[in-house]
Amino acid sequence: MTTPFFQANPDIIKPYTLMDLDDTLFQTQRKIDAWNLPTTEPENLVCATVNKQGEPLSFMSQRQASLFNWLLASTELIVVTARDRDEIKRVKLPFYSWQVLTHGAIILTAEGELLSAWQQYMHEQLAPLQGKLKQLTDLIGNHNQEDVGANNGLKLTSHSDVFIDNELTIYLAIKHAQKDHQALADLAKQLPTLIPNFDQDFYVHVNANNLAILPHAVHKRHAVQFLLENHLDSQRPSFGFGDSLADLPFLQLLDWYGMPNHGQLHDHLSSQQL
């Protein structure tokens, strides 16, 4: 059997692009300044997200806007983000395909409907952990009140959604009011001592001023794998982008992946001996 040589075909099959959002496709002005990103002069910035008051919060550089426009036109772009269903509404960009939200706990169809099979699965995984998540919430709250040192100023947010008619807590997010990243890193080391078998049920992700306590069942990788195996065309190529170490497991499921030249994943790779 003779293997044919490649021949160009004008009938292009669109690849899938699975895209993290914050700090991959857009970022706040503070991070634009810290990273010294190109094409971010005021006249070149494009507003990508707004805050709860509807005021501009995150921005795309001209290069990022051009990349997004190219991907939107030439691929099927699938959002993969930690943002929940309320937070994604504050992203002022057009999305037309699947959306993986809340670190993978939620999958929306192209029509914006909840994927029922995934809802059922997540209900089964999250329901038994509600007591422990409540216990962690109380312990962290008490810890913050009692500690007048570095950990004072922790802001705890509980992220929840409705699964099979039940509102369930999905994960806990912690920020530091003074953006003391070291205080969050220290807290991450203490968390496994707060409740028995913490590591058995939960994992911790820290990236700059964000600390998340997540059940093992909640992960972008799990949701992306479910889509790849059950809903996406296996004949179509896939590639993706992400900026954090938490993105790497889902990116490794794809045919190709990349990262911006800034952020946690880039810094980690740059620090390795090559």
CSV table of C-alpha atoms in Angstrom, one decimal:
chain,number,residue,atom,x,y,z
A,1,MET,CA,0.0,0.0,0.0
A,2,THR,CA,1.4,3.4,-1.0
A,3,THR,CA,1.0,6.2,1.5
A,4,PRO,CA,-0.3,9.4,-0.4
A,5,PHE,CA,1.5,12.7,-0.1
A,6,PHE,CA,-0.2,15.7,1.5
A,7,GLN,CA,-2.3,17.8,-0.9
A,8,ALA,CA,-3.9,21.1,0.0
A,9,ASN,CA,-7.7,21.0,0.4
A,10,PRO,CA,-9.8,24.2,0.3
A,11,ASP,CA,-12.5,22.4,2.3
A,12,ILE,CA,-11.1,23.2,5.7
A,13,ILE,CA,-12.2,21.3,8.8
A,14,LYS,CA,-12.3,23.7,11.7
A,15,PRO,CA,-10.2,22.6,14.7
A,16,TYR,CA,-11.4,23.0,18.2
A,17,THR,CA,-9.7,25.6,20.3
A,18,LEU,CA,-10.2,25.2,24.1
A,19,MET,CA,-9.4,28.5,25.7
A,20,ASP,CA,-8.8,29.6,29.2
A,21,LEU,CA,-9.8,33.3,29.6
A,22,ASP,CA,-8.4,35.3,32.5
A,23,ASP,CA,-4.7,36.1,32.1
A,24,THR,CA,-4.6,34.0,28.9
A,25,LEU,CA,-6.8,36.1,26.6
A,26,PHE,CA,-7.2,39.2,28.7
A,27,GLN,CA,-6.1,40.7,32.1
A,28,THR,CA,-6.5,43.7,34.4
A,29,GLN,CA,-4.6,46.9,33.9
A,30,ARG,CA,-2.5,46.1,36.9
A,31,LYS,CA,-1.2,42.9,35.2
A,32,ILE,CA,-0.8,44.7,31.9
A,33,ASP,CA,1.6,47.1,33.6
A,34,ALA,CA,3.4,44.3,35.5
A,35,TRP,CA,3.9,42.2,32.4
A,36,ASN,CA,4.7,45.1,30.2
A,37,LEU,CA,2.6,43.7,27.4
A,38,PRO,CA,2.9,45.0,23.8
A,39,THR,CA,0.1,46.8,22.0
A,40,THR,CA,-1.5,47.9,25.2
A,41,GLU,CA,-1.4,51.7,24.7
A,42,PRO,CA,-4.8,53.2,25.8
A,43,GLU,CA,-5.9,53.6,22.2
A,44,ASN,CA,-5.3,49.9,21.5
A,45,LEU,CA,-7.0,48.4,24.5
A,46,VAL,CA,-10.2,46.4,24.1
A,47,CYS,CA,-12.6,46.0,27.0
A,48,ALA,CA,-13.1,42.3,27.7
A,49,THR,CA,-14.8,42.2,31.0
A,50,VAL,CA,-16.7,44.4,33.4
A,51,ASN,CA,-17.1,44.4,37.2
A,52,LYS,CA,-20.4,43.9,39.1
A,53,GLN,CA,-21.1,47.7,38.6
A,54,GLY,CA,-20.7,47.3,34.8
A,55,GLU,CA,-17.4,49.2,34.8
A,56,PRO,CA,-14.4,48.0,32.6
A,57,LEU,CA,-12.2,45.6,34.5
A,58,SER,CA,-10.1,43.5,32.2
A,59,PHE,CA,-8.7,44.3,28.8
A,60,MET,CA,-7.3,42.7,25.6
A,61,SER,CA,-4.2,44.1,23.9
A,62,GLN,CA,-4.5,44.7,20.2
A,63,ARG,CA,-2.5,41.4,19.6
A,64,GLN,CA,-4.8,39.5,22.0
A,65,ALA,CA,-7.9,40.9,20.2
A,66,SER,CA,-6.5,39.9,16.8
A,67,LEU,CA,-5.7,36.4,18.1
A,68,PHE,CA,-9.3,36.0,19.5
A,69,ASN,CA,-10.8,37.3,16.2
A,70,TRP,CA,-8.7,34.8,14.2
A,71,LEU,CA,-9.6,31.9,16.4
A,72,LEU,CA,-13.3,32.9,16.4
A,73,ALA,CA,-13.3,32.9,12.6
A,74,SER,CA,-11.1,29.8,11.9
A,75,THR,CA,-11.9,27.4,14.8
A,76,GLU,CA,-14.7,26.3,17.0
A,77,LEU,CA,-13.7,28.1,20.2
A,78,ILE,CA,-14.7,26.4,23.5
A,79,VAL,CA,-14.3,28.3,26.8
A,80,VAL,CA,-12.6,26.5,29.7
A,81,THR,CA,-12.6,28.8,32.7
A,82,ALA,CA,-12.8,29.0,36.5
A,83,ARG,CA,-15.5,31.6,36.1
A,84,ASP,CA,-19.0,30.6,37.2
A,85,ARG,CA,-22.3,31.2,35.4
A,86,ASP,CA,-22.7,34.7,36.9
A,87,GLU,CA,-19.0,35.7,36.3
A,88,ILE,CA,-19.0,34.6,32.6
A,89,LYS,CA,-21.9,37.0,31.9
A,90,ARG,CA,-19.4,39.8,32.7
A,91,VAL,CA,-17.1,38.7,29.9
A,92,LYS,CA,-18.2,40.9,26.9
A,93,LEU,CA,-17.0,38.6,24.2
A,94,PRO,CA,-19.0,36.4,21.8
A,95,PHE,CA,-19.0,32.6,22.5
A,96,TYR,CA,-20.9,30.2,20.2
A,97,SER,CA,-19.9,26.7,21.3
A,98,TRP,CA,-19.5,24.7,24.5
A,99,GLN,CA,-18.5,26.4,27.7
A,100,VAL,CA,-16.7,24.7,30.6
A,101,LEU,CA,-17.3,26.8,33.7
A,102,THR,CA,-16.6,26.8,37.4
A,103,HIS,CA,-13.3,24.9,37.2
A,104,GLY,CA,-15.2,22.2,35.2
A,105,ALA,CA,-18.2,21.7,37.5
A,106,ILE,CA,-20.5,23.2,34.9
A,107,ILE,CA,-20.8,22.4,31.1
A,108,LEU,CA,-23.0,24.6,29.0
A,109,THR,CA,-24.1,23.6,25.5
A,110,ALA,CA,-23.8,25.9,22.5
A,111,GLU,CA,-27.4,27.0,23.2
A,112,GLY,CA,-26.4,28.0,26.8
A,113,GLU,CA,-28.2,25.0,28.4
A,114,LEU,CA,-26.8,22.9,31.2
A,115,LEU,CA,-25.5,19.5,30.1
A,116,SER,CA,-27.8,17.2,32.1
A,117,ALA,CA,-25.5,14.1,32.1
A,118,TRP,CA,-22.7,16.2,33.6
A,119,GLN,CA,-25.1,17.8,36.1
A,120,GLN,CA,-26.1,14.4,37.3
A,121,TYR,CA,-22.5,13.3,37.7
A,122,MET,CA,-21.5,16.4,39.6
A,123,HIS,CA,-24.5,16.1,41.9
A,124,GLU,CA,-23.4,12.6,42.8
A,125,GLN,CA,-19.8,13.8,43.5
A,126,LEU,CA,-20.6,17.0,45.4
A,127,ALA,CA,-23.6,16.1,47.6
A,128,PRO,CA,-21.6,13.9,50.0
A,129,LEU,CA,-19.0,16.7,50.5
A,130,GLN,CA,-21.4,19.5,51.5
A,131,GLY,CA,-20.8,18.9,55.2
A,132,LYS,CA,-17.1,19.1,54.9
A,133,LEU,CA,-17.2,22.2,52.7
A,134,LYS,CA,-19.4,23.9,55.4
A,135,GLN,CA,-16.9,22.8,58.0
A,136,LEU,CA,-14.0,24.3,56.0
A,137,THR,CA,-16.0,27.5,55.6
A,138,ASP,CA,-16.5,27.9,59.3
A,139,LEU,CA,-12.9,26.9,60.2
A,140,ILE,CA,-11.4,29.4,57.7
A,141,GLY,CA,-13.7,32.1,58.9
A,142,ASN,CA,-12.7,31.5,62.6
A,143,HIS,CA,-9.0,31.3,61.6
A,144,ASN,CA,-9.3,34.7,59.9
A,145,GLN,CA,-10.9,36.3,62.9
A,146,GLU,CA,-8.5,34.9,65.4
A,147,ASP,CA,-5.3,35.7,63.5
A,148,VAL,CA,-4.3,39.4,63.6
A,149,GLY,CA,-1.2,38.8,61.7
A,150,ALA,CA,-0.5,38.0,58.0
A,151,ASN,CA,-3.7,36.0,57.5
A,152,ASN,CA,-6.0,38.7,58.7
A,153,GLY,CA,-7.7,40.1,55.7
A,154,LEU,CA,-8.6,36.9,54.0
A,155,LYS,CA,-11.8,37.2,51.8
A,156,LEU,CA,-13.6,33.8,51.5
A,157,THR,CA,-16.1,33.2,48.8
A,158,SER,CA,-18.2,30.1,48.5
A,159,HIS,CA,-19.1,29.2,44.9
A,160,SER,CA,-22.3,27.2,44.3
A,161,ASP,CA,-24.8,26.3,41.6
A,162,VAL,CA,-28.0,24.2,41.2
A,163,PHE,CA,-27.6,20.5,40.5
A,164,ILE,CA,-30.7,18.4,40.0
A,165,ASP,CA,-32.8,21.0,41.8
A,166,ASN,CA,-30.4,21.2,44.7
A,167,GLU,CA,-28.1,24.2,45.3
A,168,LEU,CA,-24.7,22.7,46.2
A,169,THR,CA,-21.4,24.4,47.2
A,170,ILE,CA,-18.8,23.6,44.5
A,171,TYR,CA,-15.6,25.1,45.9
A,172,LEU,CA,-14.2,27.8,48.1
A,173,ALA,CA,-12.1,30.7,46.9
A,174,ILE,CA,-9.9,32.9,49.0
A,175,LYS,CA,-8.2,36.2,48.3
A,176,HIS,CA,-6.1,38.5,50.4
A,177,ALA,CA,-7.3,42.0,50.9
A,178,GLN,CA,-3.8,43.4,50.8
A,179,LYS,CA,-2.7,41.0,48.0
A,180,ASP,CA,-0.3,39.2,50.3
A,181,HIS,CA,0.5,36.2,48.1
A,182,GLN,CA,2.8,34.7,50.7
A,183,ALA,CA,0.0,34.7,53.3
A,184,LEU,CA,-2.1,32.7,50.8
A,185,ALA,CA,0.8,30.3,50.2
A,186,ASP,CA,1.2,29.8,53.9
A,187,LEU,CA,-2.5,29.1,54.4
A,188,ALA,CA,-2.4,26.5,51.6
A,189,LYS,CA,0.2,24.6,53.6
A,190,GLN,CA,-2.0,24.7,56.7
A,191,LEU,CA,-5.3,23.7,55.0
A,192,PRO,CA,-4.7,19.9,55.1
A,193,THR,CA,-4.5,20.1,58.9
A,194,LEU,CA,-7.9,21.7,59.3
A,195,ILE,CA,-10.1,18.6,58.8
A,196,PRO,CA,-9.4,14.9,58.8
A,197,ASN,CA,-8.7,13.3,55.4
A,198,PHE,CA,-8.5,16.7,53.7
A,199,ASP,CA,-6.3,15.4,50.9
A,200,GLN,CA,-8.6,12.5,50.3
A,201,ASP,CA,-11.5,14.8,49.3
A,202,PHE,CA,-9.9,18.1,48.2
A,203,TYR,CA,-6.9,19.7,46.5
A,204,VAL,CA,-5.7,23.3,46.6
A,205,HIS,CA,-4.7,25.5,43.7
A,206,VAL,CA,-2.8,28.8,44.4
A,207,ASN,CA,-2.1,31.4,41.7
A,208,ALA,CA,-1.0,34.9,42.8
A,209,ASN,CA,-3.9,36.3,44.9
A,210,ASN,CA,-6.2,33.4,44.3
A,211,LEU,CA,-6.5,30.3,46.4
A,212,ALA,CA,-9.1,27.7,45.6
A,213,ILE,CA,-10.1,24.6,47.6
A,214,LEU,CA,-11.7,22.2,45.2
A,215,PRO,CA,-13.1,18.6,45.5
A,216,HIS,CA,-11.1,16.2,43.4
A,217,ALA,CA,-14.1,15.7,41.1
A,218,VAL,CA,-14.1,19.4,40.1
A,219,HIS,CA,-11.4,19.9,37.5
A,220,LYS,CA,-11.2,21.4,34.0
A,221,ARG,CA,-9.5,18.2,32.9
A,222,HIS,CA,-12.4,16.0,33.9
A,223,ALA,CA,-15.0,18.1,32.0
A,224,VAL,CA,-12.8,18.5,28.9
A,225,GLN,CA,-12.2,14.7,28.8
A,226,PHE,CA,-16.0,14.2,29.1
A,227,LEU,CA,-16.6,16.5,26.1
A,228,LEU,CA,-13.8,14.9,24.0
A,229,GLU,CA,-15.1,11.4,24.6
A,230,ASN,CA,-18.9,12.1,24.3
A,231,HIS,CA,-19.6,15.2,22.3
A,232,LEU,CA,-16.7,16.4,20.2
A,233,ASP,CA,-15.7,14.9,16.8
A,234,SER,CA,-12.6,12.8,17.3
A,235,GLN,CA,-11.6,13.4,13.6
A,236,ARG,CA,-11.2,17.1,14.2
A,237,PRO,CA,-7.9,18.4,15.6
A,238,SER,CA,-7.8,20.2,18.9
A,239,PHE,CA,-5.5,22.7,20.5
A,240,GLY,CA,-5.7,25.0,23.5
A,241,PHE,CA,-4.2,27.8,25.6
A,242,GLY,CA,-3.9,28.4,29.3
A,243,ASP,CA,-1.8,30.4,31.7
A,244,SER,CA,-1.8,28.5,35.0
A,245,LEU,CA,-0.5,25.1,36.3
A,246,ALA,CA,-4.2,24.2,36.8
A,247,ASP,CA,-4.7,24.4,33.1
A,248,LEU,CA,-1.9,22.0,32.1
A,249,PRO,CA,-3.9,18.8,32.8
A,250,PHE,CA,-6.7,19.7,30.4
A,251,LEU,CA,-4.3,21.1,27.9
A,252,GLN,CA,-2.4,17.7,27.8
A,253,LEU,CA,-5.6,16.0,26.6
A,254,LEU,CA,-5.4,18.0,23.3
A,255,ASP,CA,-3.3,17.5,20.2
A,256,TRP,CA,-1.4,20.8,20.7
A,257,TYR,CA,-1.3,23.4,23.4
A,258,GLY,CA,0.4,26.6,24.3
A,259,MET,CA,0.6,29.4,26.8
A,260,PRO,CA,1.1,33.2,26.9
A,261,ASN,CA,4.6,34.5,27.5
A,262,HIS,CA,3.7,35.5,31.0
A,263,GLY,CA,1.8,34.0,33.9
A,264,GLN,CA,2.2,31.0,36.3
A,265,LEU,CA,2.8,28.3,33.7
A,266,HIS,CA,5.3,30.4,31.7
A,267,ASP,CA,7.2,31.3,34.9
A,268,HIS,CA,7.2,27.7,36.0
A,269,LEU,CA,8.6,26.5,32.7
A,270,SER,CA,11.2,29.3,32.6
A,271,SER,CA,12.5,28.3,36.0
A,272,GLN,CA,13.2,24.8,35.0
A,273,GLN,CA,16.7,23.7,33.9
A,274,LEU,CA,16.4,23.1,30.1
